Structures are given as C-alpha cells and as structure tokens.
XYZ file of C-alpha atoms in Angstrom:
731
model
C -167.319 146.964 -150.009
C -165.732 146.833 -153.452
C -162.210 147.361 -152.159
C -162.745 144.720 -149.468
C -163.938 142.188 -152.059
C -161.034 143.025 -154.331
C -158.582 142.511 -151.460
C -160.220 139.163 -150.653
C -159.911 138.089 -154.312
C -156.258 139.051 -154.383
C -155.605 137.187 -151.120
C -157.349 134.067 -152.452
C -155.487 134.020 -155.775
C -152.225 135.876 -155.234
C -152.998 137.700 -158.502
C -152.394 134.520 -160.517
C -154.120 134.891 -163.884
C -155.488 131.334 -164.000
C -156.804 131.501 -160.433
C -158.324 134.933 -160.960
C -160.077 133.727 -164.120
C -161.551 130.709 -162.370
C -162.620 132.775 -159.363
C -164.273 135.423 -161.511
C -166.116 132.700 -163.405
C -167.293 131.239 -160.111
C -168.416 134.646 -158.869
C -170.245 135.264 -162.153
C -172.222 132.046 -161.718
C -172.983 132.707 -158.048
C -176.676 133.400 -157.507
C -176.053 136.173 -154.973
C -175.773 139.847 -155.821
C -172.239 141.335 -155.608
C -173.180 143.346 -152.493
C -174.142 140.087 -150.739
C -170.820 138.350 -151.360
C -168.508 138.611 -148.338
C -164.712 138.070 -148.272
C -165.353 134.808 -146.411
C -167.607 133.663 -149.263
C -164.863 134.538 -151.754
C -162.344 132.365 -149.908
C -164.811 129.480 -149.699
C -165.697 129.769 -153.377
C -162.039 129.960 -154.370
C -161.209 126.816 -152.475
C -163.862 124.702 -154.181
C -164.015 126.252 -157.654
C -160.266 126.575 -158.187
C -159.558 123.090 -156.897
C -161.958 121.498 -159.366
C -160.699 123.523 -162.324
C -157.064 122.986 -161.432
C -157.320 119.217 -161.118
C -159.119 118.995 -164.450
C -156.460 121.159 -166.057
C -153.585 119.078 -164.697
C -155.259 115.850 -165.778
C -155.676 117.115 -169.356
C -151.962 117.894 -169.670
C -150.781 114.295 -169.354
C -152.101 111.178 -167.576
C -148.962 111.177 -165.418
C -149.175 114.877 -164.470
C -151.520 114.386 -161.487
C -149.026 111.940 -159.906
C -146.233 114.459 -160.289
C -148.379 117.268 -158.854
C -149.254 115.072 -155.873
C -145.584 114.312 -155.315
C -144.789 118.040 -155.229
C -147.655 118.602 -152.770
C -146.517 115.772 -150.466
C -142.821 116.742 -150.468
C -143.534 120.409 -149.755
C -140.362 122.451 -149.322
C -138.197 119.423 -150.103
C -139.586 118.924 -153.612
C -136.457 118.563 -155.727
C -136.826 117.125 -159.224
C -135.150 113.751 -158.432
C -137.292 113.299 -155.284
C -140.487 114.200 -157.115
C -139.609 111.778 -159.897
C -138.930 109.001 -157.406
C -142.132 109.582 -155.467
C -144.223 109.695 -158.675
C -142.497 106.576 -160.109
C -141.208 108.529 -163.090
C -137.886 108.766 -164.850
C -136.170 112.060 -164.110
C -136.376 113.058 -167.790
C -140.114 112.328 -167.828
C -140.593 114.326 -164.669
C -138.647 117.250 -166.127
C -140.925 117.370 -169.196
C -144.032 117.316 -166.987
C -142.612 120.049 -164.759
C -142.136 122.265 -167.819
C -145.714 121.570 -168.827
C -146.941 122.566 -165.391
C -144.851 125.747 -165.610
C -146.527 126.583 -168.905
C -149.931 125.800 -167.411
C -149.275 128.281 -164.608
C -149.475 125.585 -161.948
C -145.828 125.520 -160.820
C -143.353 128.376 -160.370
C -140.039 128.096 -162.273
C -137.013 127.334 -160.101
C -135.983 124.958 -157.336
C -137.339 123.547 -155.143
C -140.518 122.859 -157.075
C -143.492 124.761 -155.703
C -147.006 125.760 -156.707
C -147.975 129.244 -157.817
C -150.171 129.719 -154.741
C -150.768 127.909 -151.421
C -154.361 127.373 -152.533
C -153.129 125.312 -155.480
C -150.979 123.126 -153.279
C -153.839 122.662 -150.794
C -156.216 121.719 -153.610
C -153.885 119.030 -154.944
C -152.992 117.735 -151.483
C -156.574 117.509 -150.212
C -157.638 115.647 -153.359
C -155.380 112.708 -152.432
C -157.396 110.047 -150.544
C -156.202 109.873 -146.873
C -154.901 106.302 -147.050
C -152.981 106.999 -150.256
C -151.667 110.249 -148.786
C -150.257 108.425 -145.749
C -148.557 105.870 -148.027
C -147.036 108.667 -150.121
C -145.633 110.313 -146.998
C -144.104 107.002 -145.929
C -142.592 106.536 -149.384
C -141.251 110.121 -149.228
C -139.660 109.360 -145.850
C -137.974 106.280 -147.313
C -136.662 108.325 -150.252
C -135.211 110.917 -147.907
C -133.697 108.238 -145.675
C -132.063 106.683 -148.730
C -130.454 110.043 -149.448
C -129.329 110.270 -145.782
C -131.282 113.503 -145.482
C -131.594 115.493 -142.278
C -133.520 113.461 -139.631
C -136.007 116.274 -139.136
C -136.856 116.364 -142.858
C -137.619 112.645 -142.679
C -139.552 113.093 -139.424
C -141.839 115.696 -140.992
C -142.936 113.048 -143.469
C -143.277 110.341 -140.823
C -145.573 112.536 -138.742
C -148.164 112.179 -141.495
C -148.001 108.400 -141.809
C -150.074 105.760 -140.054
C -148.487 103.904 -137.063
C -147.281 100.409 -137.990
C -144.906 99.310 -135.225
C -141.831 99.969 -137.371
C -138.808 100.414 -135.101
C -136.953 102.303 -137.826
C -139.642 104.971 -137.597
C -139.166 105.147 -133.827
C -135.389 105.495 -134.235
C -135.711 108.184 -136.902
C -138.205 110.232 -134.870
C -136.000 109.962 -131.771
C -132.981 111.177 -133.762
C -135.044 114.061 -135.128
C -136.126 114.943 -131.573
C -132.498 115.107 -130.457
C -131.706 117.411 -133.389
C -134.674 119.637 -132.523
C -133.555 119.921 -128.889
C -130.028 120.765 -130.035
C -131.322 123.656 -132.154
C -133.500 124.988 -129.341
C -136.934 123.642 -130.299
C -138.062 121.324 -127.474
C -141.725 121.743 -128.440
C -140.940 120.316 -131.897
C -138.973 117.464 -130.315
C -141.959 116.682 -128.120
C -144.152 116.434 -131.231
C -141.775 113.921 -132.825
C -141.591 111.814 -129.657
C -145.351 111.669 -129.211
C -145.588 110.250 -132.726
C -142.790 107.788 -131.908
C -144.769 106.517 -128.897
C -147.804 106.071 -131.118
C -145.829 103.865 -133.569
C -145.327 102.197 -130.921
C -141.742 101.397 -129.847
C -140.785 97.910 -128.754
C -141.252 96.925 -125.114
C -137.531 97.397 -124.484
C -137.339 100.784 -126.203
C -140.532 102.279 -124.759
C -139.049 103.462 -121.413
C -136.299 105.352 -123.256
C -138.763 107.100 -125.574
C -141.075 107.854 -122.635
C -138.163 109.415 -120.758
C -137.130 111.522 -123.752
C -140.699 112.729 -124.148
C -141.041 113.622 -120.467
C -137.769 115.563 -120.499
C -138.541 117.521 -123.669
C -142.160 118.163 -122.681
C -141.009 119.521 -119.320
C -138.361 121.679 -121.011
C -141.001 123.038 -123.402
C -143.345 123.778 -120.489
C -146.008 121.313 -121.628
C -148.418 120.368 -118.813
C -148.076 116.583 -119.164
C -144.283 116.533 -118.929
C -144.332 115.521 -115.262
C -146.833 112.714 -115.889
C -144.651 111.361 -118.704
C -141.613 111.345 -116.412
C -143.509 109.584 -113.634
C -144.521 106.899 -116.134
C -140.933 106.565 -117.385
C -139.667 106.104 -113.831
C -142.424 103.605 -113.086
C -141.685 101.358 -116.094
C -137.868 101.585 -115.905
C -136.421 98.142 -115.262
C -132.630 98.325 -115.577
C -130.459 100.252 -113.086
C -129.321 102.539 -115.913
C -132.877 103.379 -116.947
C -134.025 103.839 -113.359
C -131.147 106.169 -112.519
C -131.682 108.269 -115.671
C -135.458 108.523 -115.275
C -135.155 109.201 -111.545
C -132.744 112.047 -112.217
C -135.107 113.685 -114.732
C -138.210 113.176 -112.579
C -136.526 114.404 -109.408
C -135.252 117.490 -111.220
C -138.709 118.493 -112.486
C -140.312 117.814 -109.098
C -137.771 120.058 -107.382
C -138.171 122.816 -109.958
C -141.922 122.688 -109.420
C -141.425 123.317 -105.676
C -144.602 121.391 -104.819
C -143.445 117.804 -104.319
C -140.060 118.078 -102.619
C -140.497 115.002 -100.428
C -141.393 112.919 -103.491
C -138.370 114.363 -105.300
C -136.054 113.355 -102.446
C -137.429 109.797 -102.411
C -137.060 109.473 -106.193
C -133.525 110.848 -106.177
C -132.429 108.609 -103.299
C -133.762 105.625 -105.236
C -131.968 106.745 -108.400
C -128.689 107.397 -106.606
C -128.744 103.917 -105.077
C -128.598 102.287 -108.531
C -126.619 104.911 -110.497
C -123.551 103.346 -112.116
C -122.312 106.324 -114.131
C -120.119 108.582 -111.982
C -121.186 111.873 -113.608
C -124.870 111.001 -113.380
C -124.444 110.004 -109.735
C -122.805 113.388 -109.070
C -125.743 115.204 -110.652
C -128.268 113.156 -108.688
C -126.464 113.865 -105.423
C -126.356 117.580 -106.214
C -130.118 117.594 -106.773
C -130.633 115.741 -103.496
C -128.630 118.365 -101.655
C -130.573 121.083 -103.443
C -133.706 119.483 -102.027
C -132.178 119.954 -98.586
C -132.220 123.738 -99.192
C -135.893 123.720 -100.191
C -137.919 122.412 -97.216
C -137.257 121.796 -93.532
C -138.264 118.133 -93.761
C -135.793 117.497 -96.581
C -133.089 119.434 -94.743
C -133.493 117.310 -91.612
C -133.834 114.073 -93.590
C -130.599 114.773 -95.491
C -128.616 116.246 -92.574
C -125.976 113.487 -92.614
C -125.506 113.743 -96.374
C -125.153 117.545 -96.113
C -122.450 117.217 -93.494
C -120.575 114.609 -95.511
C -120.678 116.855 -98.576
C -119.218 119.795 -96.638
C -116.483 117.568 -95.227
C -115.507 116.452 -98.722
C -114.894 120.063 -99.752
C -112.305 120.777 -97.070
C -108.864 121.115 -98.580
C -110.026 120.473 -102.154
C -108.892 122.998 -104.739
C -110.682 121.286 -107.636
C -113.926 120.318 -105.939
C -117.077 119.560 -107.905
C -118.802 122.745 -109.074
C -122.147 121.083 -108.388
C -121.160 120.286 -104.819
C -119.755 123.767 -104.262
C -122.994 125.293 -105.546
C -125.257 123.566 -103.074
C -122.838 123.799 -100.135
C -122.560 127.567 -100.658
C -126.230 128.023 -99.835
C -126.044 125.611 -96.897
C -123.154 127.635 -95.436
C -125.047 130.902 -95.945
C -128.119 129.777 -93.984
C -126.326 127.704 -91.346
C -123.146 128.795 -89.637
C -121.037 130.628 -92.199
C -120.317 134.262 -92.935
C -121.141 136.286 -96.009
C -117.512 136.196 -97.105
C -117.294 132.402 -96.757
C -120.563 131.775 -98.590
C -119.728 134.209 -101.408
C -116.299 132.622 -101.881
C -117.897 129.186 -102.279
C -120.445 130.629 -104.717
C -117.694 132.209 -106.828
C -115.808 128.917 -106.944
C -118.950 127.130 -108.044
C -119.610 129.600 -110.862
C -116.042 129.601 -112.193
C -115.589 128.201 -115.668
C -119.243 128.406 -116.697
C -119.865 124.755 -115.794
C -123.179 125.482 -114.080
C -124.515 127.460 -117.042
C -123.693 124.558 -119.353
C -125.448 122.176 -116.978
C -128.513 124.431 -117.013
C -128.867 124.684 -120.785
C -127.842 121.114 -121.615
C -129.819 119.236 -118.979
C -131.930 121.875 -117.167
C -129.909 121.134 -114.014
C -130.701 124.154 -111.810
C -127.449 124.251 -109.836
C -126.624 127.771 -110.985
C -129.358 129.195 -108.780
C -127.994 128.370 -105.290
C -124.742 130.358 -105.817
C -126.666 133.175 -107.520
C -129.018 133.283 -104.526
C -125.998 133.431 -102.237
C -124.409 136.292 -104.194
C -127.657 138.274 -104.115
C -128.084 137.833 -100.368
C -124.446 138.498 -99.533
C -124.476 141.788 -101.427
C -122.677 140.733 -104.635
C -125.630 141.709 -106.802
C -123.620 142.898 -109.806
C -121.810 139.573 -110.011
C -125.114 137.715 -109.744
C -126.653 139.764 -112.566
C -123.630 139.164 -114.790
C -124.051 135.420 -114.323
C -127.795 135.602 -114.938
C -127.275 137.596 -118.157
C -124.957 134.854 -119.438
C -127.431 132.161 -118.385
C -130.376 133.937 -120.057
C -128.462 134.262 -123.334
C -127.562 130.566 -123.198
C -131.182 129.563 -122.475
C -132.459 131.609 -125.409
C -129.855 130.138 -127.742
C -130.680 126.638 -126.555
C -134.426 127.163 -126.592
C -135.123 126.419 -122.931
C -138.273 128.205 -121.689
C -138.016 126.336 -118.381
C -134.476 127.576 -117.796
C -135.313 131.113 -118.917
C -138.359 131.261 -116.642
C -136.239 130.510 -113.586
C -133.329 132.708 -114.689
C -135.771 135.607 -115.129
C -137.206 135.052 -111.645
C -133.776 135.262 -110.053
C -132.923 138.249 -112.234
C -136.047 139.969 -110.897
C -134.914 139.311 -107.326
C -131.406 140.574 -108.060
C -132.685 143.730 -109.753
C -134.945 144.394 -106.781
C -131.924 144.072 -104.492
C -130.027 146.446 -106.761
C -132.862 148.956 -106.470
C -133.807 148.819 -110.169
C -137.557 148.355 -109.844
C -138.315 148.770 -113.533
C -135.936 145.977 -114.526
C -137.151 143.844 -111.636
C -140.735 144.200 -112.838
C -139.825 143.372 -116.440
C -137.904 140.244 -115.430
C -140.652 139.076 -113.063
C -143.309 139.480 -115.739
C -141.142 137.598 -118.239
C -140.819 134.716 -115.787
C -144.543 134.550 -115.092
C -145.565 135.022 -118.725
C -143.644 131.907 -119.702
C -146.337 130.130 -117.658
C -144.086 127.288 -116.542
C -144.491 125.661 -113.140
C -141.060 126.329 -111.683
C -139.433 127.078 -108.365
C -138.788 130.608 -109.602
C -142.503 131.432 -109.791
C -142.970 132.359 -106.104
C -139.797 134.450 -106.316
C -141.076 136.241 -109.436
C -144.518 136.749 -107.898
C -143.126 138.080 -104.622
C -140.772 140.426 -106.472
C -143.544 141.784 -108.666
C -145.733 142.390 -105.607
C -142.844 144.170 -103.865
C -142.340 146.420 -106.890
C -146.061 147.231 -106.996
C -146.011 148.088 -103.311
C -143.083 150.475 -103.824
C -145.022 152.120 -106.655
C -148.316 152.419 -104.773
C -150.169 149.805 -106.842
C -151.614 148.113 -103.780
C -154.914 147.061 -105.326
C -153.219 145.455 -108.344
C -150.729 143.733 -106.061
C -153.545 142.253 -103.970
C -155.212 141.001 -107.147
C -151.977 139.330 -108.236
C -151.567 137.677 -104.842
C -155.129 136.365 -104.911
C -154.479 134.879 -108.343
C -151.042 133.376 -107.686
C -150.196 133.668 -104.019
C -151.864 130.487 -102.798
C -150.475 128.216 -105.489
C -147.160 127.375 -103.824
C -146.066 125.110 -100.990
C -145.890 127.416 -97.933
C -142.925 125.497 -96.514
C -140.443 125.841 -99.394
C -137.756 128.475 -99.009
C -138.752 130.663 -102.008
C -142.299 130.991 -100.655
C -141.044 132.918 -97.637
C -140.522 135.874 -99.959
C -144.259 135.665 -100.709
C -144.984 136.083 -97.005
C -142.674 139.082 -96.898
C -144.486 140.694 -99.835
C -147.884 140.127 -98.235
C -146.557 141.684 -95.032
C -145.223 144.659 -96.982
C -148.607 145.205 -98.585
C -150.411 144.978 -95.264
C -148.110 147.573 -93.715
C -148.759 149.849 -96.689
C -152.489 149.390 -96.135
C -152.149 150.351 -92.473
C -152.752 146.814 -91.139
C -149.685 145.923 -89.016
C -151.518 143.053 -87.308
C -152.053 141.270 -90.592
C -148.434 141.956 -91.557
C -147.244 140.495 -88.258
C -149.171 137.273 -88.868
C -147.215 136.723 -92.094
C -143.867 137.541 -90.489
C -144.416 135.292 -87.494
C -145.171 132.469 -89.955
C -141.665 133.043 -91.331
C -140.342 132.898 -87.772
C -141.979 129.498 -87.262
C -140.559 128.342 -90.580
C -137.076 129.438 -89.482
C -137.452 127.513 -86.225
C -138.495 124.354 -88.092
C -135.343 124.641 -90.204
C -133.150 124.585 -87.072
C -131.029 127.396 -88.475
C -128.144 128.975 -86.604
C -127.542 132.536 -87.709
C -127.094 132.598 -91.467
C -128.807 134.909 -93.921
C -132.429 134.114 -94.732
C -134.582 135.065 -97.710
C -136.590 137.329 -95.370
C -135.191 139.588 -92.637
C -138.399 139.028 -90.703
C -137.160 140.498 -87.409
C -136.664 143.983 -88.883
C -140.060 143.909 -90.592
C -141.781 142.505 -87.495
C -140.122 145.180 -85.332
C -141.792 147.901 -87.412
C -145.131 146.075 -87.195
C -144.860 145.762 -83.403
C -143.957 149.460 -83.178
C -147.032 150.352 -85.210
C -149.082 148.328 -82.703
C -147.543 150.270 -79.801
C -145.254 147.461 -78.548
C -142.065 149.521 -78.755
C -139.926 147.525 -76.303
C -140.527 144.257 -78.177
C -139.891 146.071 -81.439
C -136.500 147.338 -80.265
C -135.557 143.931 -78.912
C -136.204 142.303 -82.286
C -134.388 145.075 -84.165
C -131.319 144.727 -81.917
C -131.294 140.955 -82.436
C -131.498 141.490 -86.202
C -128.553 143.878 -86.081
C -126.501 141.439 -84.018
C -127.175 138.597 -86.483
C -126.481 140.834 -89.469
C -123.132 141.982 -88.047
C -122.163 138.378 -87.370
C -122.983 137.365 -90.955
C -121.268 140.446 -92.386
C -123.378 141.442 -95.417
C -123.430 145.232 -95.735
C -127.025 145.442 -96.924
C -128.285 143.340 -94.019
C -126.356 145.478 -91.560
C -127.601 148.707 -93.138
C -131.253 147.609 -93.141
C -130.991 146.503 -89.496
C -129.391 149.823 -88.525
C -132.119 151.758 -90.340
C -134.844 149.751 -88.600
C -133.312 150.208 -85.148
C -132.774 153.915 -85.837
C -136.436 154.405 -86.760
C -137.389 153.003 -83.355
C -135.284 155.613 -81.489
C -135.770 159.328 -80.951
C -133.412 162.273 -80.682
C -129.641 161.940 -81.074
C -129.715 158.116 -81.007
C -132.107 158.077 -83.970
C -129.937 160.422 -86.047
C -126.740 158.569 -85.146
C -128.074 155.126 -86.099
C -129.697 156.391 -89.293
C -126.507 158.211 -90.248
C -124.581 154.966 -89.797
C -127.195 153.155 -91.913
C -126.766 155.716 -94.710
C -123.000 155.277 -94.569
C -123.172 151.471 -94.662
C -125.814 151.292 -97.403
C -123.919 153.841 -99.464
C -121.239 151.181 -99.865
C -123.745 148.432 -100.719
C -125.361 147.801 -104.095
C -128.985 148.316 -102.989
C -129.895 151.837 -104.078
C -133.474 151.515 -102.859
C -132.535 150.755 -99.243
C -129.940 153.524 -99.423
C -132.684 155.930 -100.534
C -134.905 154.709 -97.699
C -132.179 155.337 -95.127
C -131.536 158.801 -96.606
C -135.244 159.596 -96.339
C -135.542 158.539 -92.703
C -132.338 160.392 -91.791
C -133.634 163.533 -93.547
C -136.989 163.263 -91.752
C -135.235 162.823 -88.388
C -133.032 165.845 -89.063
C -136.089 167.924 -89.975
C -137.848 166.960 -86.751
C -134.701 167.902 -84.844
C -134.699 171.355 -86.469
C -131.665 170.827 -88.773
C -133.403 172.094 -91.896
C -130.382 172.599 -94.165
C -128.982 169.134 -93.490
C -132.454 167.664 -93.715
C -133.043 169.171 -97.176
C -129.717 167.829 -98.391
C -130.516 164.258 -97.301
C -134.122 164.410 -98.476
C -133.161 165.774 -101.907
C -130.709 162.886 -102.311
C -133.400 160.438 -101.159
C -135.919 161.800 -103.663
C -133.409 161.657 -106.515
C -132.221 158.106 -105.769
C -135.774 156.866 -105.184
C -136.846 158.403 -108.487
C -134.030 156.650 -110.341
C -135.096 153.411 -108.663
C -138.692 154.060 -109.847
C -139.818 153.883 -106.189
C -142.639 156.379 -106.583
C -144.057 156.028 -103.058
C -140.717 156.729 -101.389
C -139.946 159.519 -103.848
C -143.307 161.092 -103.033
C -142.686 160.844 -99.284
C -139.293 162.520 -99.731
C -140.943 165.287 -101.767
C -143.500 165.883 -99.029
C -140.803 165.980 -96.324
C -138.868 168.512 -98.379
C -141.969 170.698 -98.476
C -142.272 170.408 -94.688
C -138.592 171.384 -94.423
C -139.332 174.581 -96.370
C -137.983 173.583 -99.791
C -139.866 173.883 -103.087
C -138.969 170.708 -104.990
C -140.350 169.922 -108.417
C -141.889 166.599 -109.223
C -139.452 164.536 -111.293
C -140.639 163.751 -114.804
C -140.718 160.200 -116.136
C -139.896 160.499 -119.814
C -137.048 160.160 -122.279
C -134.453 157.421 -122.711
C -133.624 157.298 -119.005
C -137.223 156.366 -118.223
C -137.047 153.147 -120.261
C -136.699 149.889 -118.393
C -133.977 147.477 -119.476
C -136.575 145.290 -121.194
C -138.096 148.299 -122.958
C -134.663 149.351 -124.177
C -133.862 145.854 -125.433
C -137.174 145.477 -127.266
C -137.121 149.033 -128.628
C -133.579 148.462 -129.900
C -134.611 145.268 -131.688
C -137.604 147.060 -133.224
C -135.357 149.922 -134.344
C -133.171 147.356 -136.132
C -136.182 146.273 -138.180
C -137.318 143.148 -136.346
C -141.072 142.500 -136.336
C -143.038 142.054 -133.106
C -143.316 138.335 -133.862
C -139.551 137.997 -134.396
C -138.821 139.870 -131.166
C -141.290 137.697 -129.244
C -139.710 134.508 -130.587
C -136.173 135.708 -129.847
C -136.997 136.672 -126.254
C -139.529 133.905 -125.460
C -142.299 136.455 -124.935
C -145.842 136.776 -126.210
C -146.497 139.274 -128.997
C -148.875 141.037 -126.618
C -145.996 141.623 -124.183
C -143.789 143.015 -126.950
C -146.585 145.359 -128.032
C -147.059 146.488 -124.411
C -143.357 147.300 -124.007
C -143.224 149.171 -127.325
C -146.340 151.193 -126.509
C -144.807 152.181 -123.172
C -141.535 153.086 -124.919
C -143.317 155.279 -127.481
C -145.087 157.139 -124.679
C -141.890 157.747 -122.714
C -139.927 158.784 -125.794
C -142.672 161.050 -127.082
C -143.084 159.271 -130.422
C -146.097 157.619 -132.040
C -144.579 154.628 -133.845
C -141.401 152.648 -134.436
C -140.396 155.069 -137.223
C -138.993 157.423 -134.606
C -137.208 154.792 -132.523
C -133.768 154.991 -134.138
C -133.481 158.733 -133.621
C -134.917 158.607 -130.113
C -132.617 155.790 -128.970
C -129.544 157.452 -130.463
C -130.148 160.500 -128.312
C -131.816 162.665 -130.906
C -134.152 165.449 -129.830
C -137.667 164.067 -129.355
C -140.905 165.737 -128.268
C -140.360 164.199 -124.832
C -136.931 165.820 -124.607
C -138.321 169.187 -125.567
C -141.144 168.939 -123.011
C -138.934 167.788 -120.144
C -138.231 170.385 -117.452
C -135.287 170.116 -115.070
C -135.939 168.870 -111.553
C -134.972 171.019 -108.626
C -134.911 170.417 -104.903
C -133.938 173.918 -103.920
C-alpha cells in the first residue's frame, strides 16, 4: 500500500518540491488514516489543495503575476515571452521580470516556450479562469497569432475554445486550418475545425462550401455523419459550380459505400449536367462509369455512355487514365480477352495518376484496373500497385483509402496463395471500420482463408455478423456468396452451397454479360456441388462450359481451375490427363494455392490408379506448397493421402521467421527498431490491440517472450524456435 501511495504522490506532483510540500500538508490534515487513503484520493486532494496554494502563491508575488500565469496557461505550447506579454497586457520587460519571479517560485520551468513545472499547475491556473473570460482570452490569443501570421492550425486551436459570434474571419481561418490538417494527413482534426466553423456560423453564401468540406473530410476520416453532411451540402448547393462539386463528393461516397448505387448514379448525372470545369467533369464521368460496374441496373442504365466511352478510346495513345481504368473492367466482364483487359489496366496505371487521385481526392479509380490485373492473373503487378497506394494513403492520412486498398490487397494475396498475408490485409480493412465497397471483398476473403484453415465455426460467426450488411446485387458481394458456398461445401451441405452459386448465376444473367471473367467462377463450384448431390452429367456439362469460357478469355488461372474441376469429375486415364494438364497450367500461374490443389487431386488420382511412386511425388509437392500457403486443410489432406500411398510424412512445423505473416514481419520489424505499440498503430492505421495481437503471435512463432529478442530473431539468429524445429520429410 505504501509503495502504491508513494507512486500516486509522485504522479500527482512530478516530484516538484513545492507540490510535494503542499500535498503532504493536505494529507497530514486529512481526517482519514493513511491506510484508508487511496491513489484516487491522492489525485483528488492534489488537484484541490495544490490549486489553492499555487494561486495564493502567485498572487503574493506581484498583482500582475496571475495575469501572466493565465496567459501562459491559455497559450499552452505557443507561450513565447512576447505572446504572453501581449496577452497579459504587459510590456515585454515587465513580463520578463515576472517570468523570472515565477521561475524562482518554482511555478515555471526555465527555457522557451514558457511552461509550468507540472501539468497539474497549468490545469489549476487554467481552470481558475472564469469560462467567459477564458473564451475572451483564447480569442485575443488567436488575434495575436494572426497578427504574427502564425500557422493557421495554431490559430485554430485557440479559436476552438472561443464562443461563436458569426465572425467570417474565424470561418476563413478554421477552413484554412482544415486544409492544412488534410494536407498533413489528419482528416479527423480537419473535421473538428470545420464543425467549429459551421457553429460560428458562416454566411449564407459560404455555408454550402464549409458543409461540403466537412462532409468530405468526415467521410475521409471514417466519421459516421460524413454522408449526411454531403447530402446536406448537395441539397443546399445553388450555383452550378457548387452543385457539381458537392455532387461529385456525394456520388463518390455513395459508390464507395456500395449500398446506394442508384442514388449515386442520379447524383452524378445531375452533377455532370452542370459541371463547367473540364477536369471535374472527367472525374464525375469516371465515377458514373464505375457505377456501371457495380450493379446490373446501373450497367443497363448507363449502357449508351459505356459504349461511347469505349469508342473514344479507339486509336488514342494518350487517353484519360480515368477512362482507361473503368473501361478495362468493362472489357474484362463483357467481350474482351484477358490480354486486352490487362493491357488497358496497365495503361490506366501508368504514371501513378490513379494513386494520386486516390490520395488527393479519394477517387477510387485505381481499383478497377487492380481488379482486372488480379482476375487476369497479373497478381504480382496488382500487389506492387497496391503497396504503392497503401504507402501513399498512410502518408496522406486516408483511412478510407487504406481500408479499400487493404481489401483489394487481401483479395490479391488470396489469389497469390498467401493466406497469411490475405488474412492480415482483410483484418486491417475491417478493423478500420469504414463503410466502403472493399468491406464485402475483405469479409469474403477472410471467410475463404478461414475455410482453407478449417476455422468453419469462426467463419460462420463472421458471416452472421457482417455477411448480411451489403447490397446483394453489387459486384463485390458475389464474392460473399462464393465464400458462403465454400463453407457449406466444407460442412458437407452441397445443397446449401448450390443455392448461393445459383444466386450468382441469376446475378450474371441480370448483368447481360457475354463471356468475360467474373468475380466468381460459379460454374466450376456449382459443378462440384451437383456432383456431390449425384447429378454427375449436369456437373460435367457445367464444368465443360466453364473450361470453354476460360479458354476463350485466356487467363491461365481460370483455365487451370476449370481443368482441375473437370478432371475431378472424370475417372481413370481421363481424370489423370486433365489433372496433369491443370497442374501444368497452374504451375505457370501465380496462384500457388490452386496449384497445390491440382497437385493434390492429381496425386490422389495416381494413388487410386496404383501409381504409388508418382502419387507420392505429387502429394509431397502438394503438401509442401499448401503448407507454405498456410492452407492447413489441404496440407492435412495431402498428408493423409501420402499415408494411404505408403509414405511416412512428418507434419510440417509452423515456427520461425518463415512462419510470420507479412503484417507480423512489418510490425515486428518496427518494434525491433524501438517503436512503441502506440506509434506502430498510428503509423499503420491499426488499433493498439491489433498491434499487440500481431506481436504476441510473432513472439510465439519466433520462440521469444518479449520484444527484447526481436532484433536477433529477425536477423536470423538462433532462437529457441529454431533449435526446436525438426526437418519435414515426405519420404
């Protein structure tokens, strides 16, 4: 108890002799016994007792000393001697003499800027100022700073603590400070400034502009009322310029939310009709066309505009990157080939224009070409782009952008077969808790990863919590249906899986698509469900159609998956031949997980055919690749097949540096460099709880107990985990 009380006393006083003396005197006069005095009571006593003694002490020094102390308290970190003198209505020389007296009285700390010996002292002085007088002092401090042409944010911090008075200079200053905050990557701070500007309030003519700024920054910061602010800004906009600007911002947020696409299209059409600025009109049109890739109703409604946009691209070497971005996805789902769609996507991404648009205005046009690259098999190129976009979003301070980038990164990592990185990126996206079009993608990816790792119960829980929150007709939600189908198949319920997949089929029909690549290869998945229900002929028919469509589109992964599915529906030589072709095709693709799956099914087919040596070779490769993908279910199946083939494989250990996910490596590396959990969380837009979770997992895998061993472990030094690890064998 004694040590706890002593620690509380030190915390309350900072060890300052004057504060300790006053606190001890207060404790001596307290009627309670020492064993009855809690740390909370110490803090409460310190606050009252020290404040009273301090104010008396300052007042006895000089009649003008309290005014100077109040000026220091009001100015905070900006308390330079000239500013303090001006705020206290003192000559600088007078102020300097009083400052020295306050040094000697152990109230201020020597040096610049002027500051109190302890936060408690500052709080005592500040709270003693009557509220009305305090607000006037803050306004006077803001005027002093403005006269010095100080940083707008320094002035804004003072204005936040003043009373609204309808002063348009205050509105202008707070708006300028908000722009500076956005530029340095702090949209939540900008939102705070703009809310105070609205309360001033702005003039009738200026209000729509401030409302629009607030809606944009609130949406960027992920604040729940951002959309409502933008709707209000669009509603009150009178001039064509204001209506076009507010319509662009509102339409963008509606599209990113993926729940009001029809409203977004109407808003954007209205904005485009009055847009006078050519660049803004180009952005609005790009968003409109993006809407046409989101729902069937928008696609049909904007069919003429889509066709006109594609016609404009023909023969243009320097076409708009925004137009190229959205046309690339239209080509991929309509009548183009993988090569054609990927070429358009590459042209759109050239020069980094789309990344700049994302971080400067949250314009999400980078995602259509990234989606195209992922689905045409150019996963490495997609991940490179997403890495650049994520770095830009962090530097700019855009949680909204980072949430969506992380969702697409999760999808790309899943398609690369890196389940650990896919899980980390999906969780990052969802933890940012921003309503964005990437959320169904992140959710579906996380569920898929859980299914591959046998976490069926947890995956079902996640789907119950998030799965029904999205518009079932938007394109990204089809991946949710695929994940639910995957879970149902894993649970031995092919009928339930088929219901989900046939819903995708109806969605495809409503889109009036030709033969392009879709977010879900539903025919292959449905073929396996039909086969499980005993309808083999229908299953083979669907699998053959999927293979035909995949060959026509030309993406290696799609062809390989279709071949693997069709092979699994055959028996004998035909099964081995098709699965062998699938292994060959997927070996040249970037999806390690599907390659491992094809290897497994080929090995199993060879075992059933009596080719044990060849079977063991394929199954050992399948188990190894699946293990490196972190696909524990598939790795386990391959292990069991190897046992049936007569081999004695060892279970593969999951420890050491190689077991770390990309997120774990990044966070562990930052911790090894000396960054605190809070600093890491702020740098990566994560919660401290998430950082702690990743570090705990890293310690376990590396065989260490704290961050003290991180540097050695990450540099490849011998750790307990290394010493425990036994080599895997499939012989």
